[in-house]
Each structure stands twice: as structure tokens, then as C-alpha cells.
mmCIF file of C-alpha atoms in Angstrom:
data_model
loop_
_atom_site.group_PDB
_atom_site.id
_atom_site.type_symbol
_atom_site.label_atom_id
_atom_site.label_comp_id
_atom_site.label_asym_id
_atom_site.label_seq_id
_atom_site.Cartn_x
_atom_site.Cartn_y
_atom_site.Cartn_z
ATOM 1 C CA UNK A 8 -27.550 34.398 -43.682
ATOM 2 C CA UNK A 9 -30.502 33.507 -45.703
ATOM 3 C CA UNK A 10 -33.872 34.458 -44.794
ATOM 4 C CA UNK A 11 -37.298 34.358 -46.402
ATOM 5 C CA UNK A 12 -40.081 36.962 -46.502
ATOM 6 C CA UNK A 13 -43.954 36.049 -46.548
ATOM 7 C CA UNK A 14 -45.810 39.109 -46.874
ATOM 8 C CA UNK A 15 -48.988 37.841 -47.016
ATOM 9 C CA UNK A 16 -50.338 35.967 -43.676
ATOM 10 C CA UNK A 17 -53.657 35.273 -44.596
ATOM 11 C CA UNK A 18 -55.890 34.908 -47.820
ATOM 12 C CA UNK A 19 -59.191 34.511 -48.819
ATOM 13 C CA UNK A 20 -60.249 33.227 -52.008
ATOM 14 C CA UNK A 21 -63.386 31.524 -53.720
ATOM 15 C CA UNK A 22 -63.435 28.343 -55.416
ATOM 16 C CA UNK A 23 -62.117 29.339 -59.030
ATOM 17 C CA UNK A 24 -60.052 32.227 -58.131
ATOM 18 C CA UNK A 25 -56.453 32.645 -59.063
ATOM 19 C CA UNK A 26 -53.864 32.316 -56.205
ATOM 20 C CA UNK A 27 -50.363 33.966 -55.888
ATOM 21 C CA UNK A 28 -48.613 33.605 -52.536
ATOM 22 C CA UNK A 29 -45.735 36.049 -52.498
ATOM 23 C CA UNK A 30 -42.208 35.055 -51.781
ATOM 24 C CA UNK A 31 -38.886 36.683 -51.697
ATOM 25 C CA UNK A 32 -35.322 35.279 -50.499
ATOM 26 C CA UNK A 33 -32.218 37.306 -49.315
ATOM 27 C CA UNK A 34 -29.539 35.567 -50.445
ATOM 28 C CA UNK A 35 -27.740 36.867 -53.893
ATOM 29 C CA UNK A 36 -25.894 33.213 -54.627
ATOM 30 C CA UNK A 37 -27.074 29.948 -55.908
ATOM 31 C CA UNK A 38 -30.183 29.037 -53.990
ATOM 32 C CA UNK A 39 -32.889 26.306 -52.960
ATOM 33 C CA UNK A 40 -36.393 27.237 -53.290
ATOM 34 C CA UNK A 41 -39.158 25.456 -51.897
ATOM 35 C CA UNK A 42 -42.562 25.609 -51.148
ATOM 36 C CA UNK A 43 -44.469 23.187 -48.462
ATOM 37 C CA UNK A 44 -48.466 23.008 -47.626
ATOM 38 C CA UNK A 45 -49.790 21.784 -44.227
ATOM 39 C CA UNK A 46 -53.379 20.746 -44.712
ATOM 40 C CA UNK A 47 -55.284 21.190 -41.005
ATOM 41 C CA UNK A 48 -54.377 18.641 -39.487
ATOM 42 C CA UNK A 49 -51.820 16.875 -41.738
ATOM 43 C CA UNK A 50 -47.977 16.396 -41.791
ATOM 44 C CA UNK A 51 -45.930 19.229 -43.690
ATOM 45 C CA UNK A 52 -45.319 18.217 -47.284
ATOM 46 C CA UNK A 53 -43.403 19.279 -50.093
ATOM 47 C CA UNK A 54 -45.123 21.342 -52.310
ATOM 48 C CA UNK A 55 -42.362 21.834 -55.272
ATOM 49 C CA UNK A 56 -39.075 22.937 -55.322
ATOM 50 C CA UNK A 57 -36.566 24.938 -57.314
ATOM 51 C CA UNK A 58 -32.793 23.862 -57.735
ATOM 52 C CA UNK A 59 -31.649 25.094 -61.453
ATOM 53 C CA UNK A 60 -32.699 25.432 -64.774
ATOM 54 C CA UNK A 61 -36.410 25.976 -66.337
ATOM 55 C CA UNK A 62 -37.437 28.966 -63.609
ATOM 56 C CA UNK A 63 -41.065 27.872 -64.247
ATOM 57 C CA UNK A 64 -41.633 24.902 -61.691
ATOM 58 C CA UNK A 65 -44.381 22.867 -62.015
ATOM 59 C CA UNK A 66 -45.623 21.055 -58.310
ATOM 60 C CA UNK A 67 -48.365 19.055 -57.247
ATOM 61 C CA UNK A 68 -51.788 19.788 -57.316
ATOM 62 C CA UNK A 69 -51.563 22.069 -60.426
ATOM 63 C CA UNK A 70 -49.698 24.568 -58.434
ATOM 64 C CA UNK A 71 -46.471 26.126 -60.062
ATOM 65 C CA UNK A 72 -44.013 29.043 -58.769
ATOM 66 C CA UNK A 73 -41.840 30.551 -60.756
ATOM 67 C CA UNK A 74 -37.735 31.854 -59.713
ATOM 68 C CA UNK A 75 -36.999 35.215 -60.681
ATOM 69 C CA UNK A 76 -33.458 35.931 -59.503
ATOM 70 C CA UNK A 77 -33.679 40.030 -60.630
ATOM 71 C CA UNK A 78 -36.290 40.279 -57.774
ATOM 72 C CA UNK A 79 -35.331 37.503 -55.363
ATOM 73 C CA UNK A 80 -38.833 35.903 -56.019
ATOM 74 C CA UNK A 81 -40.161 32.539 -56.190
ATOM 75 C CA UNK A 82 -44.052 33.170 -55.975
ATOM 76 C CA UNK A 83 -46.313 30.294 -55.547
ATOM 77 C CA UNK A 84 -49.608 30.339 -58.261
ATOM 78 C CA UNK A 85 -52.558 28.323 -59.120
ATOM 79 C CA UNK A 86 -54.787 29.457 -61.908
ATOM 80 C CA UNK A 87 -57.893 28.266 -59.807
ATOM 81 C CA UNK A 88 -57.967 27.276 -56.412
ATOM 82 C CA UNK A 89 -60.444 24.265 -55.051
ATOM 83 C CA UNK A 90 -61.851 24.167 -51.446
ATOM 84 C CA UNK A 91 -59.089 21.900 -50.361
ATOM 85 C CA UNK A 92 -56.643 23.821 -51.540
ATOM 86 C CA UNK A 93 -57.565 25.682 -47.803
ATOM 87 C CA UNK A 94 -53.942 25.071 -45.866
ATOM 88 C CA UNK A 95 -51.058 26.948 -44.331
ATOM 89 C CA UNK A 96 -48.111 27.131 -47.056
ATOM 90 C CA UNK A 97 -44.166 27.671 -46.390
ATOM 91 C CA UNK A 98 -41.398 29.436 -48.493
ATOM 92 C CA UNK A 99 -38.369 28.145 -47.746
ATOM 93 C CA UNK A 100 -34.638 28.311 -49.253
ATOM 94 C CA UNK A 101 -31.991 25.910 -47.683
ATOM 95 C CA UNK A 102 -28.672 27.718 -46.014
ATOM 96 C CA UNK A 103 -26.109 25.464 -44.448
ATOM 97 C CA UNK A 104 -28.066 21.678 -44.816
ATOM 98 C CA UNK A 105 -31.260 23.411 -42.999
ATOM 99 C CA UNK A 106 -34.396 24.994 -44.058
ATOM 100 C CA UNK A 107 -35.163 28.719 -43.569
ATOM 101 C CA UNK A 108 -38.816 29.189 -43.555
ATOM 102 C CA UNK A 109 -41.093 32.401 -44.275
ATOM 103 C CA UNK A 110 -43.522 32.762 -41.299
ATOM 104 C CA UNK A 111 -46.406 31.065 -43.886
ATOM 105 C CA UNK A 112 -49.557 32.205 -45.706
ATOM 106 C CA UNK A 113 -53.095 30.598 -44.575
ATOM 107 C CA UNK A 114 -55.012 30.241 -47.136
ATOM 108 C CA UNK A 115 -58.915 29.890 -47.050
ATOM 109 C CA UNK A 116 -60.965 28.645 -50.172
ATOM 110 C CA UNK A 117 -64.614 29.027 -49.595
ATOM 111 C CA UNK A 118 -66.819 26.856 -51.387
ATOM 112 C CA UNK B 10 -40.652 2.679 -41.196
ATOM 113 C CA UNK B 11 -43.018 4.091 -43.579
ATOM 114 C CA UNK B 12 -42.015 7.502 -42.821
ATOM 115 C CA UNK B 13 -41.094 10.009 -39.826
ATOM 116 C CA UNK B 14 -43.103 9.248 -36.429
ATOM 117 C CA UNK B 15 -43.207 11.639 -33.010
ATOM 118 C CA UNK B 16 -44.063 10.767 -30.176
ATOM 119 C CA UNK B 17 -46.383 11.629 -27.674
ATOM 120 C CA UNK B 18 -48.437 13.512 -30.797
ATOM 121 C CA UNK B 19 -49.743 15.840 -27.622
ATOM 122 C CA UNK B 20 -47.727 17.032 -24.218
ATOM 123 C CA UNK B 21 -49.574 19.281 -21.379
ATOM 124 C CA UNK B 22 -47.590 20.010 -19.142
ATOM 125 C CA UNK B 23 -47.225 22.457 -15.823
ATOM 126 C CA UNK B 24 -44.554 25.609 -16.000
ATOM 127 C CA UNK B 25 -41.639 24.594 -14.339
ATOM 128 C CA UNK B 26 -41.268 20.576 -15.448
ATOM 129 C CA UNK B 27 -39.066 19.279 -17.780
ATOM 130 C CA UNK B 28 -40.658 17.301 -21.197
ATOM 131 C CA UNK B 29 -39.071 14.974 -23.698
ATOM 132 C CA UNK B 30 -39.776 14.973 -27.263
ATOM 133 C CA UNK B 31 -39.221 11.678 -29.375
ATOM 134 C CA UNK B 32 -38.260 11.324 -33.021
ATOM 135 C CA UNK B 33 -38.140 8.750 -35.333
ATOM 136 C CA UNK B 34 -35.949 9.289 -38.388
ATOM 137 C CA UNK B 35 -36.560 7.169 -41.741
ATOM 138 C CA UNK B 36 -34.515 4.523 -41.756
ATOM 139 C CA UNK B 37 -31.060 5.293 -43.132
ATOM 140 C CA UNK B 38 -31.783 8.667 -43.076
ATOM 141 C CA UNK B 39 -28.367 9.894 -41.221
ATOM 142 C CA UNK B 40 -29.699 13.728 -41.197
ATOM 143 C CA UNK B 41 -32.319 14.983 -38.284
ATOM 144 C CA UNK B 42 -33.909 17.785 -37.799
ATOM 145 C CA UNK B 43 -35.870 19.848 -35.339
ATOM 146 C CA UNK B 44 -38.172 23.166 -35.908
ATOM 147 C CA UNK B 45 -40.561 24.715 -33.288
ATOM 148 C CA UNK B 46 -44.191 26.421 -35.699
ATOM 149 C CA UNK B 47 -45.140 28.843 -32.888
ATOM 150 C CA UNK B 48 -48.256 30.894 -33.339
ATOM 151 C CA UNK B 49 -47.268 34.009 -35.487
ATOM 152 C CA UNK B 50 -44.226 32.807 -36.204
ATOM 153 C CA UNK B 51 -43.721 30.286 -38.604
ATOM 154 C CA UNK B 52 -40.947 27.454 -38.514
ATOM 155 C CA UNK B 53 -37.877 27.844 -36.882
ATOM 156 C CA UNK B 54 -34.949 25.790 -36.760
ATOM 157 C CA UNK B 55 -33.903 24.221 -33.652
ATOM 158 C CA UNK B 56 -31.247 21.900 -33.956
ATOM 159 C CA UNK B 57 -29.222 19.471 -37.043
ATOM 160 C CA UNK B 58 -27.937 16.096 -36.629
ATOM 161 C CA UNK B 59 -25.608 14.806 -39.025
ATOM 162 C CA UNK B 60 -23.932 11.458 -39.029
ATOM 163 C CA UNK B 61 -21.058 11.311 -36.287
ATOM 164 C CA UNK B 62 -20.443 15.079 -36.751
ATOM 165 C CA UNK B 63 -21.009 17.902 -34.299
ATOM 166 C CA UNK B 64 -24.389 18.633 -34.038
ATOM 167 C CA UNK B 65 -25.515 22.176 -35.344
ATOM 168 C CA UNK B 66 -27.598 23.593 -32.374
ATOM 169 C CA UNK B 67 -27.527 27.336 -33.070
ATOM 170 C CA UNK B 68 -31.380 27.714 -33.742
ATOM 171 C CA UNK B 69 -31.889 26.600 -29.785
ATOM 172 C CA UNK B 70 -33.296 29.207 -27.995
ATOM 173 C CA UNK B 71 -31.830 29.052 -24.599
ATOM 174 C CA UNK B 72 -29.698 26.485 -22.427
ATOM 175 C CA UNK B 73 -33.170 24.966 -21.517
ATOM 176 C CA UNK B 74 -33.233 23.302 -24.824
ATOM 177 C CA UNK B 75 -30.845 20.346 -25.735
ATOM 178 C CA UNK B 76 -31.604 17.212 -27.972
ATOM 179 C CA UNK B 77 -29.361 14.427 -28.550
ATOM 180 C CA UNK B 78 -29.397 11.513 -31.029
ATOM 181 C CA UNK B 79 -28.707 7.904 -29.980
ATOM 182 C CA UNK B 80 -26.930 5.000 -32.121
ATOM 183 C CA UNK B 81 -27.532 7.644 -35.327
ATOM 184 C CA UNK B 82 -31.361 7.154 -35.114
ATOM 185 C CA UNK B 83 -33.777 8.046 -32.525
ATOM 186 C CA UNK B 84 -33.460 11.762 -31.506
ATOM 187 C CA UNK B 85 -34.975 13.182 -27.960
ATOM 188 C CA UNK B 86 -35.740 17.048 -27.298
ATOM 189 C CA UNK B 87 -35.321 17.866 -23.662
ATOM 190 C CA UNK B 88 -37.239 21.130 -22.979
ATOM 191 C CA UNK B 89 -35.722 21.583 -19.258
ATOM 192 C CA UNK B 90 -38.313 23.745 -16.874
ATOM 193 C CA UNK B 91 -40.899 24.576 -19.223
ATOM 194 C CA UNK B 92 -41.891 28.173 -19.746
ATOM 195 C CA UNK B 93 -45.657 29.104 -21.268
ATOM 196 C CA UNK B 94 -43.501 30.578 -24.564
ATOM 197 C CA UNK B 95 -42.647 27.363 -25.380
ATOM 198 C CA UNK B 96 -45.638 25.929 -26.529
ATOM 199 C CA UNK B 97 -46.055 25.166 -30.058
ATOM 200 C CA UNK B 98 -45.583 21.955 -32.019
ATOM 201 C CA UNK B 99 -42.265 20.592 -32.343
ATOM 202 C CA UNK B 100 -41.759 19.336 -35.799
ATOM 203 C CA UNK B 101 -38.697 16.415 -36.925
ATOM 204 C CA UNK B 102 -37.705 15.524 -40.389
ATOM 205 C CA UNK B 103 -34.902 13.430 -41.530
ATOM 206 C CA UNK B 104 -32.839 13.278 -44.720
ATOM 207 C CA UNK B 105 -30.449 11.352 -46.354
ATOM 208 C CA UNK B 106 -26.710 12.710 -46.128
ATOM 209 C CA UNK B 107 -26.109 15.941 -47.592
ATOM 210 C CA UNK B 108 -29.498 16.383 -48.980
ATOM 211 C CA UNK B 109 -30.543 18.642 -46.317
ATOM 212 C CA UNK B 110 -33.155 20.013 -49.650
ATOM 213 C CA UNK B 111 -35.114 17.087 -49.472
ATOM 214 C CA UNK B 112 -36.631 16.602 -45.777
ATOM 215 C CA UNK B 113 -39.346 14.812 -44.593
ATOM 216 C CA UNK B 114 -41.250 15.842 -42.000
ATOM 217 C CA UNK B 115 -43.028 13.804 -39.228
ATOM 218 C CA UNK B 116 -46.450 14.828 -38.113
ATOM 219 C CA UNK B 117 -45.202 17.241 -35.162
ATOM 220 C CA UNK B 118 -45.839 16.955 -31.172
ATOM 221 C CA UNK B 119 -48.405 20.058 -30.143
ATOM 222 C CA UNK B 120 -46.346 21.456 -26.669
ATOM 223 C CA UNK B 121 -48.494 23.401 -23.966
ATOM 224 C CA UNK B 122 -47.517 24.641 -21.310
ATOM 225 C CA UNK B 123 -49.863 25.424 -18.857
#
């Protein structure tokens, strides 16, 4: 069965700083990547999400993640994170027409 | 509607009772979903409604849990004598037919049991 690894729980960055939430997926066939955010106090939403082709995915918010299938990664980056980027944020990879979520990363920007 | 709506958005309730959960899939959305976010533990799948079809319920966690999905819309989670692990927010999303990648989420009911 598929299952998702977040290694990092929590993070704290400055305003400016680089960001790269580690992710890594078990299964060896054709996969689903995603990545959702839940802002305090707001609905999870999808983030971006990787299906085939370019491994370099661009999402909202500047954020991109890109798919390398040698080391069953799809890490989540943003060149230079902004106060609100401050949320919890899901790896997941679809098995069987549901989502398998990581245990999530909080992140905390400080101004 | 607009987009996926739970109901109540908050649920105290004493050890022992039995609670119900409400969902409100987009319309024509024929997928449904349920995950539990506990503390510590991320999101974990509870149960998948699809269409007329058997629904998937191996992510519930005991016999205490069932859900059930009326006229292909509305879903209801029955949490049945209510144990202090199961607090956490129950979350529903919806999809269309066999686009389980593409879920939308509603905006979660926050459990406690006291």
C-alpha cells in the first residue's frame, strides 16, 4: 500500500528564508503527488499536484515541488517564504481513489 | 452549493454518547470522503463513497464508527459511544467520479470528547 513520509514536523523560518518541506512516497509505480496547506483556521486546500510529465511543478503562491522518482521524492520549496506562508502542509499520493497523507509539517514564518 | 459544508463546525460531547457528523458534498460530486487530523497524527482516511457501489470503509477504526450516504448526497458519521481518543476534527471532501486526485475539502467538524 502506499504511504507517505514527513520527516519534518515543525519549522521555523524568517521572512525571506528559503523553504523545503521534505517528502518521500513508497510506492515504485505510477503515482499522484500532492501537496495541501491549511492556514489556522482555514479549510484544507490544494497546494499543487504532480500527475506526469515536467517533474518541476509549479503551485500557488510561488511554491513549486519537484518529483524525483530515483529517490521517491516530491519536496515542496519556496525560494522565500512571507509571514503568511505560516500553515500546516500535507504530502499526499492517491492509492485506490483515496488520499494517503504524511502526518504534515507546521510551518512558522516570523516576521 | 458553493463548495463542501459540515455541520455542527464544533461537537462536545460526554464519553459514552453517541454523535453524528453531517456532510455536504458539491453538487454532482458522486465521490465522498471522510478523514479524522488527530493531534500528532496527521490525516487519516476513514471511509469512501462512490456512486451506488460498496462503500470502502477500511480506514474505520473500530465497529463504533459507521457513516452512510443518503439519495447519493448528504453523508452522516455516526461515532457510537464516544471514547476521549476520538477527538479530533473530522474532515469531508467530495469529488467527481473517478477523480479521487482532485478532492475538495469542507472546513472540518472539531470532535471532543470530554
Amino acid at each position: 500500500a502506499q504511504s507517505v513520509s514527513q520527516h519534518n514536523h515543525h519549522v521555523i523560518l524568517s521572512e525571506a528564508a528559503s523553504l523545503e518541506l521534505g517528502c518521500n512516497y513508497s510506492y515504485g509505480g505510477t503515482v499522484n503527488l500532492f501537496w495541501y496547506v491549511q492556514y489556522p483556521g482555514q479549510h484544507l486546500q490544494l497546494l499543487l499536484k504532480y500527475f506526469s510529465g515536467d517533474p518541476l511543478v509549479k503551485g500557488i503562491k510561488g511554491f513549486e515541488a519537484e518529483f524525483i522518482k530515483s529517490k521517491f521524492s516530491f519536496n515542496l520549496r519556496k525560494p522565500s517564504v512571507q509571514w503568511s506562508d505560516t500553515a500546516e502542509y500535507f504530502c499526499a499520493v492517491v492509492g485506490f481513489q483515496k488520499l494517503v497523507f504524511g502526518t504534515g509539517t507546521r510551518l512558522l514564518v516570523s516576521p | 452549493g458553493a463548495g463542501v459544508s459540515q455541520s455542527p463546525s464544533n461537537k462536545v460531547t460526554e464519553k459514552g454518547k453517541d454523535v453524528e457528523l453531517r456532510c455536504d458534498p458539491i453538487s454532482g460530486h458522486t465521490a465522498l470522503y471522510w478523514y479524522r487530523q488527530s493531534l500528532g497524527q496527521g490525516l487519516e482516511f476513514l471511509i469512501y463513497f462512490q456512486g451506488n457501489s460498496a462503500p470502502d470503509k477500511s480506514g474505520l477504526p473500530s465497529d463504533r464508527f459507521s457513516a452512510e450516504r443518503t439519495g447519493g448526497s448528504v453523508s452522516t458519521l455516526t461515532i457510537q459511544r464516544t471514547q476521549q481518543e476520538d477527538s479530533a476534527v473530522y474532515l469531508c471532501a467530495s469529488s467527481l467520479m473517478g477523480r479521487g486526485y482532485e478532492q475538495y475539502f469542507g472546513p472540518g467538524t472539531r470532535l471532543t470528547v470530554t
